[in-house]
mmCIF file of C-alpha atoms in Angstrom:
data_model
loop_
_atom_site.group_PDB
_atom_site.id
_atom_site.type_symbol
_atom_site.label_atom_id
_atom_site.label_comp_id
_atom_site.label_asym_id
_atom_site.label_seq_id
_atom_site.Cartn_x
_atom_site.Cartn_y
_atom_site.Cartn_z
ATOM 1 C CA UNK A 1 78.985 51.713 10.603
ATOM 2 C CA UNK A 2 77.209 48.914 9.074
ATOM 3 C CA UNK A 3 78.561 46.929 12.213
ATOM 4 C CA UNK A 4 76.076 49.292 13.930
ATOM 5 C CA UNK A 5 73.313 48.311 11.977
ATOM 6 C CA UNK A 6 73.575 45.162 11.924
ATOM 7 C CA UNK A 7 73.976 44.697 15.528
ATOM 8 C CA UNK A 8 70.686 47.208 16.060
ATOM 9 C CA UNK A 9 68.687 44.874 13.021
ATOM 10 C CA UNK A 10 70.144 41.685 15.032
ATOM 11 C CA UNK A 11 68.428 42.910 18.275
ATOM 12 C CA UNK A 12 65.484 43.825 17.214
ATOM 13 C CA UNK A 13 64.989 40.241 15.314
ATOM 14 C CA UNK A 14 65.996 39.060 18.404
ATOM 15 C CA UNK A 15 63.512 40.794 20.617
ATOM 16 C CA UNK A 16 60.372 40.250 18.254
ATOM 17 C CA UNK A 17 60.781 36.955 18.154
ATOM 18 C CA UNK A 18 61.178 36.746 22.555
ATOM 19 C CA UNK A 19 57.557 38.842 22.215
ATOM 20 C CA UNK A 20 56.584 35.751 19.292
ATOM 21 C CA UNK A 21 57.777 33.286 21.710
ATOM 22 C CA UNK A 22 56.238 34.639 24.979
ATOM 23 C CA UNK A 23 53.106 35.263 23.955
ATOM 24 C CA UNK A 24 52.936 31.746 21.678
ATOM 25 C CA UNK A 25 52.957 30.233 25.267
ATOM 26 C CA UNK A 26 50.833 32.591 27.444
ATOM 27 C CA UNK A 27 48.278 33.279 25.186
ATOM 28 C CA UNK A 28 47.831 30.767 21.627
ATOM 29 C CA UNK A 29 44.706 31.425 21.024
ATOM 30 C CA UNK A 30 45.754 35.355 20.337
ATOM 31 C CA UNK A 31 47.673 33.897 16.950
ATOM 32 C CA UNK A 32 44.836 31.486 16.785
ATOM 33 C CA UNK A 33 42.362 33.959 16.891
ATOM 34 C CA UNK A 34 44.581 36.502 13.915
ATOM 35 C CA UNK A 35 45.513 33.954 11.517
ATOM 36 C CA UNK A 36 41.652 31.983 11.778
ATOM 37 C CA UNK A 37 40.526 35.816 11.104
ATOM 38 C CA UNK A 38 42.590 36.404 8.489
ATOM 39 C CA UNK A 39 41.800 33.151 6.600
ATOM 40 C CA UNK A 40 38.148 34.501 6.879
ATOM 41 C CA UNK A 41 38.936 37.533 5.611
ATOM 42 C CA UNK A 42 40.820 36.441 2.748
ATOM 43 C CA UNK A 43 38.251 33.612 1.738
ATOM 44 C CA UNK A 44 35.605 33.904 -0.593
ATOM 45 C CA UNK A 45 32.244 32.529 0.762
ATOM 46 C CA UNK A 46 29.271 33.294 -1.557
ATOM 47 C CA UNK A 47 25.711 31.701 -1.138
ATOM 48 C CA UNK A 48 23.601 31.175 -4.137
ATOM 49 C CA UNK A 49 20.353 33.657 -3.787
ATOM 50 C CA UNK A 50 16.674 32.000 -3.600
ATOM 51 C CA UNK A 51 15.693 32.339 -7.376
ATOM 52 C CA UNK A 52 12.094 31.277 -6.106
ATOM 53 C CA UNK A 53 12.957 28.439 -8.564
ATOM 54 C CA UNK A 54 12.903 24.469 -7.599
ATOM 55 C CA UNK A 55 15.266 21.999 -7.468
ATOM 56 C CA UNK A 56 15.860 20.218 -10.888
ATOM 57 C CA UNK A 57 13.600 16.953 -11.308
ATOM 58 C CA UNK A 58 12.074 18.263 -8.621
ATOM 59 C CA UNK A 59 8.217 16.510 -7.698
ATOM 60 C CA UNK A 60 7.512 18.929 -4.806
ATOM 61 C CA UNK A 61 4.863 19.968 -7.048
ATOM 62 C CA UNK A 62 3.116 16.602 -6.695
ATOM 63 C CA UNK A 63 3.250 15.981 -3.626
ATOM 64 C CA UNK A 64 1.906 19.365 -2.508
ATOM 65 C CA UNK A 65 -0.801 18.528 -4.860
ATOM 66 C CA UNK A 66 -1.965 15.361 -3.230
ATOM 67 C CA UNK A 67 -0.576 14.961 0.385
ATOM 68 C CA UNK A 68 -3.128 17.063 1.321
ATOM 69 C CA UNK A 69 -5.652 14.556 0.650
ATOM 70 C CA UNK A 70 -3.423 11.632 2.299
ATOM 71 C CA UNK A 71 -4.411 10.675 5.981
ATOM 72 C CA UNK A 72 -3.167 8.441 8.394
ATOM 73 C CA UNK A 73 -6.383 5.950 9.792
ATOM 74 C CA UNK A 74 -6.209 5.148 13.547
ATOM 75 C CA UNK A 75 -7.691 1.929 14.539
ATOM 76 C CA UNK A 76 -8.596 0.668 18.091
ATOM 77 C CA UNK A 77 -9.774 -3.101 18.859
ATOM 78 C CA UNK A 78 -10.851 -4.325 21.674
ATOM 79 C CA UNK A 79 -10.271 -8.333 22.176
ATOM 80 C CA UNK A 80 -13.403 -9.984 23.778
ATOM 81 C CA UNK A 81 -11.839 -12.118 25.847
ATOM 82 C CA UNK A 82 -13.691 -15.114 27.725
ATOM 83 C CA UNK A 83 -14.903 -13.907 31.357
ATOM 84 C CA UNK A 84 -13.771 -16.120 33.973
ATOM 85 C CA UNK A 85 -15.254 -18.903 35.376
ATOM 86 C CA UNK A 86 -16.971 -17.281 38.162
ATOM 87 C CA UNK A 87 -15.642 -18.626 41.847
ATOM 88 C CA UNK A 88 -11.561 -17.681 43.110
ATOM 89 C CA UNK A 89 -9.844 -15.505 40.847
ATOM 90 C CA UNK A 90 -6.908 -16.617 42.007
ATOM 91 C CA UNK A 91 -7.596 -20.367 40.151
ATOM 92 C CA UNK A 92 -6.385 -18.734 36.567
ATOM 93 C CA UNK A 93 -2.878 -19.791 37.601
ATOM 94 C CA UNK A 94 -4.309 -23.578 38.610
ATOM 95 C CA UNK A 95 -2.674 -25.801 35.511
ATOM 96 C CA UNK A 96 -5.833 -27.648 36.038
ATOM 97 C CA UNK A 97 -8.442 -24.503 35.921
ATOM 98 C CA UNK A 98 -6.610 -24.098 33.213
ATOM 99 C CA UNK A 99 -7.393 -27.496 31.737
ATOM 100 C CA UNK A 100 -11.255 -27.362 32.001
ATOM 101 C CA UNK A 101 -11.037 -23.353 30.938
ATOM 102 C CA UNK A 102 -8.728 -22.619 29.223
ATOM 103 C CA UNK A 103 -6.419 -19.265 29.374
ATOM 104 C CA UNK A 104 -8.691 -16.758 30.435
ATOM 105 C CA UNK A 105 -8.462 -13.138 31.145
ATOM 106 C CA UNK A 106 -10.373 -11.123 33.997
ATOM 107 C CA UNK A 107 -10.015 -8.033 31.423
ATOM 108 C CA UNK A 108 -10.790 -6.949 27.849
ATOM 109 C CA UNK A 109 -7.063 -5.802 26.208
ATOM 110 C CA UNK A 110 -7.707 -3.425 23.798
ATOM 111 C CA UNK A 111 -5.110 -2.898 21.061
ATOM 112 C CA UNK A 112 -3.958 -0.861 18.214
ATOM 113 C CA UNK A 113 -3.098 -0.502 14.620
ATOM 114 C CA UNK A 114 -2.006 2.174 12.170
ATOM 115 C CA UNK A 115 -2.671 2.878 8.128
ATOM 116 C CA UNK A 116 -3.357 5.418 5.510
ATOM 117 C CA UNK A 117 -5.747 6.637 3.907
ATOM 118 C CA UNK A 118 -6.621 9.079 0.854
ATOM 119 C CA UNK A 119 -9.324 11.142 0.532
ATOM 120 C CA UNK A 120 -11.492 10.410 -2.131
ATOM 121 C CA UNK A 121 -14.626 13.192 -2.707
ATOM 122 C CA UNK A 122 -15.047 16.643 -0.942
ATOM 123 C CA UNK A 123 -18.227 15.345 1.462
ATOM 124 C CA UNK A 124 -15.113 12.939 3.408
ATOM 125 C CA UNK A 125 -15.501 9.415 1.446
ATOM 126 C CA UNK A 126 -11.987 8.100 2.417
ATOM 127 C CA UNK A 127 -10.350 5.359 0.408
ATOM 128 C CA UNK A 128 -7.797 2.574 2.589
ATOM 129 C CA UNK A 129 -7.669 -1.078 2.683
ATOM 130 C CA UNK A 130 -9.797 -2.830 4.278
ATOM 131 C CA UNK A 131 -7.614 -4.528 6.199
ATOM 132 C CA UNK A 132 -6.673 -2.293 7.891
ATOM 133 C CA UNK A 133 -10.288 -1.364 9.859
ATOM 134 C CA UNK A 134 -11.292 -5.319 9.183
ATOM 135 C CA UNK A 135 -11.387 -5.646 12.905
ATOM 136 C CA UNK A 136 -11.534 -2.094 14.652
ATOM 137 C CA UNK A 137 -13.801 -1.169 17.076
ATOM 138 C CA UNK A 138 -13.103 2.893 16.241
ATOM 139 C CA UNK A 139 -11.326 4.365 13.695
ATOM 140 C CA UNK A 140 -9.843 7.237 13.575
ATOM 141 C CA UNK A 141 -8.902 9.551 10.958
ATOM 142 C CA UNK A 142 -5.670 12.099 11.143
ATOM 143 C CA UNK A 143 -5.990 14.946 8.362
ATOM 144 C CA UNK A 144 -2.194 16.946 6.990
ATOM 145 C CA UNK A 145 -3.664 19.983 8.849
ATOM 146 C CA UNK A 146 -3.503 17.866 12.519
ATOM 147 C CA UNK A 147 -7.690 17.445 12.543
ATOM 148 C CA UNK A 148 -8.437 13.935 14.023
ATOM 149 C CA UNK A 149 -12.586 12.971 13.158
ATOM 150 C CA UNK A 150 -14.152 9.364 14.287
ATOM 151 C CA UNK A 151 -15.175 7.805 10.998
ATOM 152 C CA UNK A 152 -17.732 5.057 9.971
ATOM 153 C CA UNK A 153 -17.579 2.344 7.544
ATOM 154 C CA UNK A 154 -19.369 2.828 4.612
ATOM 155 C CA UNK A 155 -18.500 -1.027 3.126
ATOM 156 C CA UNK A 156 -15.542 -3.113 2.148
ATOM 157 C CA UNK A 157 -14.087 -4.933 -0.018
ATOM 158 C CA UNK A 158 -12.340 -8.633 0.893
ATOM 159 C CA UNK A 159 -11.841 -9.727 -1.939
ATOM 160 C CA UNK A 160 -9.560 -6.599 -3.102
ATOM 161 C CA UNK A 161 -8.538 -5.307 -0.008
ATOM 162 C CA UNK A 162 -10.362 -1.997 -0.300
ATOM 163 C CA UNK A 163 -12.594 -0.482 2.223
ATOM 164 C CA UNK A 164 -14.757 3.124 1.798
ATOM 165 C CA UNK A 165 -15.090 5.709 4.875
ATOM 166 C CA UNK A 166 -16.705 8.577 5.520
ATOM 167 C CA UNK A 167 -15.643 11.735 7.902
ATOM 168 C CA UNK A 168 -17.991 14.688 9.039
ATOM 169 C CA UNK A 169 -15.973 17.394 8.956
ATOM 170 C CA UNK A 170 -16.032 20.603 6.863
ATOM 171 C CA UNK A 171 -13.631 22.738 5.415
ATOM 172 C CA UNK A 172 -11.468 19.626 3.876
ATOM 173 C CA UNK A 173 -8.787 19.659 1.574
ATOM 174 C CA UNK A 174 -8.679 18.892 -2.004
ATOM 175 C CA UNK A 175 -9.553 15.499 -3.186
ATOM 176 C CA UNK A 176 -7.320 13.217 -4.320
ATOM 177 C CA UNK A 177 -7.318 13.499 -8.970
ATOM 178 C CA UNK A 178 -7.317 10.336 -10.168
ATOM 179 C CA UNK A 179 -5.178 9.292 -12.552
ATOM 180 C CA UNK A 180 -6.109 7.177 -16.019
ATOM 181 C CA UNK A 181 -4.424 4.321 -16.207
ATOM 182 C CA UNK A 182 -3.194 3.706 -19.755
ATOM 183 C CA UNK A 183 -0.669 6.683 -18.855
ATOM 184 C CA UNK A 184 1.092 4.451 -16.621
ATOM 185 C CA UNK A 185 3.831 2.821 -17.962
ATOM 186 C CA UNK A 186 6.854 0.263 -16.284
ATOM 187 C CA UNK A 187 10.010 2.774 -15.591
ATOM 188 C CA UNK A 188 7.461 5.782 -14.325
ATOM 189 C CA UNK A 189 8.625 7.762 -11.643
ATOM 190 C CA UNK A 190 5.863 7.075 -8.634
ATOM 191 C CA UNK A 191 5.970 8.407 -5.377
ATOM 192 C CA UNK A 192 4.081 6.538 -2.099
ATOM 193 C CA UNK A 193 2.546 8.309 0.720
ATOM 194 C CA UNK A 194 1.038 7.545 3.645
ATOM 195 C CA UNK A 195 2.917 7.019 7.537
ATOM 196 C CA UNK A 196 4.815 4.791 8.012
ATOM 197 C CA UNK A 197 5.653 2.672 11.521
ATOM 198 C CA UNK A 198 3.513 5.961 12.910
ATOM 199 C CA UNK A 199 6.521 8.614 12.395
ATOM 200 C CA UNK A 200 4.193 11.223 10.478
ATOM 201 C CA UNK A 201 3.763 11.689 7.135
ATOM 202 C CA UNK A 202 6.329 10.446 4.212
ATOM 203 C CA UNK A 203 7.159 9.899 0.946
ATOM 204 C CA UNK A 204 8.946 7.732 -0.526
ATOM 205 C CA UNK A 205 9.678 7.471 -4.560
ATOM 206 C CA UNK A 206 10.367 5.236 -6.833
ATOM 207 C CA UNK A 207 9.834 3.728 -10.663
ATOM 208 C CA UNK A 208 6.618 1.437 -11.444
ATOM 209 C CA UNK A 209 8.599 -2.140 -11.828
ATOM 210 C CA UNK A 210 5.680 -4.102 -13.207
ATOM 211 C CA UNK A 211 2.035 -3.792 -14.190
ATOM 212 C CA UNK A 212 -0.917 -6.558 -13.853
ATOM 213 C CA UNK A 213 1.131 -9.019 -10.802
ATOM 214 C CA UNK A 214 -1.084 -11.549 -10.253
ATOM 215 C CA UNK A 215 -1.201 -15.103 -8.663
ATOM 216 C CA UNK A 216 0.389 -13.816 -5.522
ATOM 217 C CA UNK A 217 -2.029 -15.607 -3.235
ATOM 218 C CA UNK A 218 -2.618 -11.606 -1.590
ATOM 219 C CA UNK A 219 -6.470 -11.180 -2.537
ATOM 220 C CA UNK A 220 -9.015 -13.375 -4.647
ATOM 221 C CA UNK A 221 -8.936 -10.781 -7.072
ATOM 222 C CA UNK A 222 -5.006 -8.937 -8.362
ATOM 223 C CA UNK A 223 -4.133 -7.031 -11.141
ATOM 224 C CA UNK A 224 -1.176 -5.115 -8.735
ATOM 225 C CA UNK A 225 1.344 -2.014 -10.376
ATOM 226 C CA UNK A 226 4.892 -3.737 -8.590
ATOM 227 C CA UNK A 227 7.242 -0.990 -7.014
ATOM 228 C CA UNK A 228 10.325 -0.306 -5.695
ATOM 229 C CA UNK A 229 9.290 2.882 -3.977
ATOM 230 C CA UNK A 230 9.635 2.102 -0.097
ATOM 231 C CA UNK A 231 6.503 0.907 1.185
ATOM 232 C CA UNK A 232 6.107 0.112 4.760
ATOM 233 C CA UNK A 233 3.951 -0.937 7.480
ATOM 234 C CA UNK A 234 1.699 2.136 8.480
ATOM 235 C CA UNK A 235 2.313 2.662 4.507
ATOM 236 C CA UNK A 236 -0.564 0.408 3.294
ATOM 237 C CA UNK A 237 -3.812 2.425 2.207
ATOM 238 C CA UNK A 238 -1.936 5.310 1.554
ATOM 239 C CA UNK A 239 -1.613 7.357 -1.780
ATOM 240 C CA UNK A 240 0.973 5.949 -4.907
ATOM 241 C CA UNK A 241 0.786 9.241 -7.692
ATOM 242 C CA UNK A 242 2.449 9.844 -10.586
ATOM 243 C CA UNK A 243 5.037 12.846 -11.285
ATOM 244 C CA UNK A 244 2.203 14.813 -11.598
ATOM 245 C CA UNK A 245 0.015 14.325 -8.327
ATOM 246 C CA UNK A 246 -2.469 12.387 -9.786
ATOM 247 C CA UNK A 247 -3.344 8.678 -8.127
ATOM 248 C CA UNK A 248 -3.182 5.760 -9.697
ATOM 249 C CA UNK A 249 -3.067 2.930 -7.271
ATOM 250 C CA UNK A 250 -3.765 2.325 -2.676
ATOM 251 C CA UNK A 251 -0.473 1.059 -1.262
ATOM 252 C CA UNK A 252 -0.938 -2.394 -0.011
ATOM 253 C CA UNK A 253 0.969 -5.051 0.423
ATOM 254 C CA UNK A 254 5.228 -5.146 0.020
ATOM 255 C CA UNK A 255 7.292 -8.522 -0.279
ATOM 256 C CA UNK A 256 9.852 -8.696 2.239
ATOM 257 C CA UNK A 257 11.436 -11.099 5.044
ATOM 258 C CA UNK A 258 11.955 -9.147 8.034
ATOM 259 C CA UNK A 259 8.717 -6.647 8.342
ATOM 260 C CA UNK A 260 10.322 -3.357 6.361
ATOM 261 C CA UNK A 261 10.419 -2.487 2.509
ATOM 262 C CA UNK A 262 13.086 -4.579 0.445
ATOM 263 C CA UNK A 263 12.726 -3.021 -2.376
ATOM 264 C CA UNK A 264 9.084 -4.775 -3.868
ATOM 265 C CA UNK A 265 5.264 -3.806 -3.309
ATOM 266 C CA UNK A 266 2.364 -3.470 -4.515
ATOM 267 C CA UNK A 267 -0.847 -1.084 -5.277
ATOM 268 C CA UNK A 268 -4.402 -1.981 -6.391
ATOM 269 C CA UNK A 269 -4.390 -0.057 -9.132
ATOM 270 C CA UNK A 270 -6.369 3.288 -9.073
ATOM 271 C CA UNK A 271 -9.372 2.128 -11.636
ATOM 272 C CA UNK A 272 -10.078 -0.903 -9.505
ATOM 273 C CA UNK A 273 -10.154 1.190 -6.881
ATOM 274 C CA UNK A 274 -12.610 3.456 -8.386
ATOM 275 C CA UNK A 275 -14.725 0.292 -9.907
ATOM 276 C CA UNK A 276 -15.547 -0.843 -5.984
ATOM 277 C CA UNK A 277 -15.819 2.619 -4.480
ATOM 278 C CA UNK A 278 -18.562 3.570 -6.488
ATOM 279 C CA UNK A 279 -20.055 0.096 -6.238
ATOM 280 C CA UNK A 280 -19.733 0.234 -2.916
ATOM 281 C CA UNK A 281 -20.919 4.322 -2.447
ATOM 282 C CA UNK A 282 -24.196 2.337 -4.822
ATOM 283 C CA UNK A 283 -25.381 -0.566 -3.439
ATOM 284 C CA UNK A 284 -23.285 -0.545 -0.231
ATOM 285 C CA UNK A 285 -21.504 -3.849 -1.369
ATOM 286 C CA UNK A 286 -19.235 -4.673 -4.395
ATOM 287 C CA UNK A 287 -21.586 -6.820 -6.917
ATOM 288 C CA UNK A 288 -20.049 -9.129 -9.058
ATOM 289 C CA UNK A 289 -20.161 -12.044 -11.266
ATOM 290 C CA UNK A 290 -20.960 -15.872 -10.841
ATOM 291 C CA UNK A 291 -21.870 -18.717 -12.921
ATOM 292 C CA UNK A 292 -21.454 -21.501 -9.693
ATOM 293 C CA UNK A 293 -18.791 -23.868 -11.049
ATOM 294 C CA UNK A 294 -15.730 -25.352 -9.455
ATOM 295 C CA UNK A 295 -12.414 -24.763 -12.307
ATOM 296 C CA UNK A 296 -9.470 -26.286 -11.604
ATOM 297 C CA UNK A 297 -6.422 -25.397 -14.015
ATOM 298 C CA UNK A 298 -5.962 -28.117 -17.351
ATOM 299 C CA UNK A 299 -2.223 -29.609 -16.345
ATOM 300 C CA UNK A 300 -0.855 -31.060 -19.316
ATOM 301 C CA UNK A 301 -0.832 -34.076 -17.196
ATOM 302 C CA UNK A 302 -4.658 -33.726 -16.632
ATOM 303 C CA UNK A 303 -5.372 -32.744 -20.372
ATOM 304 C CA UNK A 304 -3.260 -35.839 -21.620
ATOM 305 C CA UNK A 305 -5.659 -38.011 -19.790
ATOM 306 C CA UNK A 306 -8.709 -36.561 -20.683
ATOM 307 C CA UNK A 307 -7.389 -36.921 -24.257
ATOM 308 C CA UNK A 308 -8.085 -33.438 -25.399
ATOM 309 C CA UNK A 309 -6.283 -32.083 -28.025
ATOM 310 C CA UNK A 310 -3.130 -30.336 -27.770
ATOM 311 C CA UNK A 311 -2.700 -26.700 -27.090
ATOM 312 C CA UNK A 312 -6.171 -26.550 -25.531
ATOM 313 C CA UNK A 313 -6.680 -23.465 -22.610
ATOM 314 C CA UNK A 314 -9.404 -23.308 -20.659
ATOM 315 C CA UNK A 315 -10.213 -24.254 -17.367
ATOM 316 C CA UNK A 316 -11.447 -28.016 -16.766
ATOM 317 C CA UNK A 317 -15.367 -27.850 -14.682
ATOM 318 C CA UNK A 318 -15.232 -30.680 -12.227
ATOM 319 C CA UNK A 319 -18.329 -29.223 -10.196
ATOM 320 C CA UNK A 320 -21.031 -27.588 -11.467
ATOM 321 C CA UNK A 321 -23.553 -26.027 -8.484
ATOM 322 C CA UNK A 322 -26.947 -27.417 -8.836
ATOM 323 C CA UNK A 323 -29.529 -24.662 -10.056
ATOM 324 C CA UNK A 324 -26.687 -22.444 -9.862
ATOM 325 C CA UNK A 325 -26.240 -20.105 -13.295
ATOM 326 C CA UNK A 326 -24.316 -22.603 -15.567
ATOM 327 C CA UNK A 327 -26.574 -25.861 -14.726
ATOM 328 C CA UNK A 328 -29.985 -23.659 -15.760
ATOM 329 C CA UNK A 329 -27.280 -23.354 -18.958
ATOM 330 C CA UNK A 330 -26.742 -26.815 -19.688
ATOM 331 C CA UNK A 331 -22.965 -26.789 -18.389
ATOM 332 C CA UNK A 332 -21.903 -30.125 -17.241
ATOM 333 C CA UNK A 333 -19.093 -31.728 -14.959
ATOM 334 C CA UNK A 334 -16.461 -32.891 -17.113
ATOM 335 C CA UNK A 335 -16.845 -29.719 -19.374
ATOM 336 C CA UNK A 336 -13.609 -27.588 -20.302
ATOM 337 C CA UNK A 337 -14.720 -24.253 -20.487
ATOM 338 C CA UNK A 338 -12.852 -22.092 -23.170
ATOM 339 C CA UNK A 339 -13.861 -18.875 -24.092
ATOM 340 C CA UNK A 340 -16.550 -17.089 -22.382
ATOM 341 C CA UNK A 341 -17.865 -13.559 -25.161
ATOM 342 C CA UNK A 342 -15.355 -15.471 -27.470
ATOM 343 C CA UNK A 343 -12.386 -14.487 -24.743
ATOM 344 C CA UNK A 344 -9.919 -17.400 -24.563
ATOM 345 C CA UNK A 345 -9.821 -18.393 -20.773
ATOM 346 C CA UNK A 346 -6.394 -18.969 -19.981
ATOM 347 C CA UNK A 347 -6.535 -20.732 -16.147
ATOM 348 C CA UNK A 348 -9.080 -20.092 -13.413
ATOM 349 C CA UNK A 349 -7.432 -16.553 -12.128
ATOM 350 C CA UNK A 350 -8.690 -15.370 -15.850
ATOM 351 C CA UNK A 351 -11.831 -16.924 -15.896
ATOM 352 C CA UNK A 352 -12.179 -15.643 -12.158
ATOM 353 C CA UNK A 353 -11.627 -11.767 -13.205
ATOM 354 C CA UNK A 354 -13.664 -12.206 -16.729
ATOM 355 C CA UNK A 355 -16.680 -13.599 -15.280
ATOM 356 C CA UNK A 356 -16.962 -11.119 -12.013
ATOM 357 C CA UNK A 357 -17.096 -7.915 -14.488
ATOM 358 C CA UNK A 358 -19.753 -8.758 -16.006
ATOM 359 C CA UNK A 359 -23.293 -7.601 -14.145
ATOM 360 C CA UNK A 360 -25.409 -9.667 -12.615
ATOM 361 C CA UNK A 361 -28.624 -10.769 -14.516
ATOM 362 C CA UNK A 362 -26.503 -10.353 -18.297
ATOM 363 C CA UNK A 363 -25.932 -12.993 -20.408
ATOM 364 C CA UNK A 364 -22.885 -14.059 -21.690
ATOM 365 C CA UNK A 365 -22.218 -16.954 -24.633
ATOM 366 C CA UNK A 366 -19.722 -19.501 -22.847
ATOM 367 C CA UNK A 367 -17.776 -22.158 -24.917
ATOM 368 C CA UNK A 368 -16.949 -25.609 -23.958
ATOM 369 C CA UNK A 369 -15.694 -28.609 -24.906
ATOM 370 C CA UNK A 370 -17.511 -31.666 -24.264
ATOM 371 C CA UNK A 371 -16.574 -35.171 -25.109
ATOM 372 C CA UNK A 372 -14.841 -33.846 -27.958
ATOM 373 C CA UNK A 373 -17.114 -31.011 -28.871
ATOM 374 C CA UNK A 374 -17.488 -27.561 -29.027
ATOM 375 C CA UNK A 375 -20.341 -26.226 -27.535
ATOM 376 C CA UNK A 376 -22.207 -22.557 -26.904
ATOM 377 C CA UNK A 377 -23.913 -22.410 -23.884
ATOM 378 C CA UNK A 378 -25.871 -18.857 -23.352
ATOM 379 C CA UNK A 379 -25.416 -18.784 -19.211
ATOM 380 C CA UNK A 380 -27.483 -15.778 -17.462
ATOM 381 C CA UNK A 381 -24.601 -14.330 -15.205
ATOM 382 C CA UNK A 382 -25.511 -14.517 -11.451
ATOM 383 C CA UNK A 383 -24.261 -12.339 -8.794
ATOM 384 C CA UNK A 384 -21.248 -13.762 -6.496
ATOM 385 C CA UNK A 385 -22.424 -14.792 -3.230
ATOM 386 C CA UNK A 386 -20.571 -12.916 0.020
ATOM 387 C CA UNK A 387 -17.142 -13.911 0.765
ATOM 388 C CA UNK A 388 -15.851 -14.572 4.292
ATOM 389 C CA UNK A 389 -14.599 -11.226 5.157
ATOM 390 C CA UNK A 390 -10.017 -11.668 6.499
ATOM 391 C CA UNK A 391 -9.006 -11.549 9.939
#
């Protein structure tokens, strides 16, 4: 009896193994699908329910608030080449022709560039970098919603690299809100919005790395916010915002060996941007104070050669413009200007920045050292002459 049962069991197992081997050989997907289906049925697959909340630490609200006010700027320039000399055009390739007439192209060659800008008022006033549009024959502004408009230039200030444009359009998005610079500190999180490399509107994040950066040789008047938020070609003129969505700067330059972001970018602070914008809208140009002197930084060797007291600050006035504000006040070449309205002068740049802040026509008290004696002279501030534009 036991032998019969064992024989029956062995035959059943043999048949099942044979059947499995045939299926595994001829239809292996049947076995795989069974295994996969079994795994899926047994797995615990859970999907988080969307509760409408933003991810922790998200800056979406700040970006949502400010991004519609950031625009893309496209410029086109027609390079006016010298027209070919009258005669046989085939002579253009002749070396003797080139020697006398130079390389000349028979047609004008158009070029284009791109940048970013910021909508600053409901009337269509747009801020950007001066270098973005300085040589443009045509300027086109593309809004975040895709609409495009021709823009005209209201005015520009190459010394701070700020330009003011205007577009005529209806139903513009809300203008950017200017932030209070007193609330900006090193270590604050900031976001840069622009159109890098023309890929479309993009947001990058970083922190404020430093404040008040100057002596960089980028602009005449420098007081940059330094940030490690990625700023690339095409970002120029775009917005640097805080985590509330307020404008704290206009992105203007990067430090780079390869043309791309290396973690060192510079933005013009919003208070300076606003000052330049308001002056251009009111007067058509940026007006700054000027006294008509040629200052030199006082090196240790120069101070010793002039036999100045130790730790003397200020700048040496190597020249004074005849008939200029300083000349009329009695300032002489060789004087050392040490203070304006009791504010010490540290170097040439601090003198430039300090004088530029005064309204033309106002009076200031200048303290100078002349032959070892301090003199107080009253200078009526003049208007800074228009500087050459950047190219």
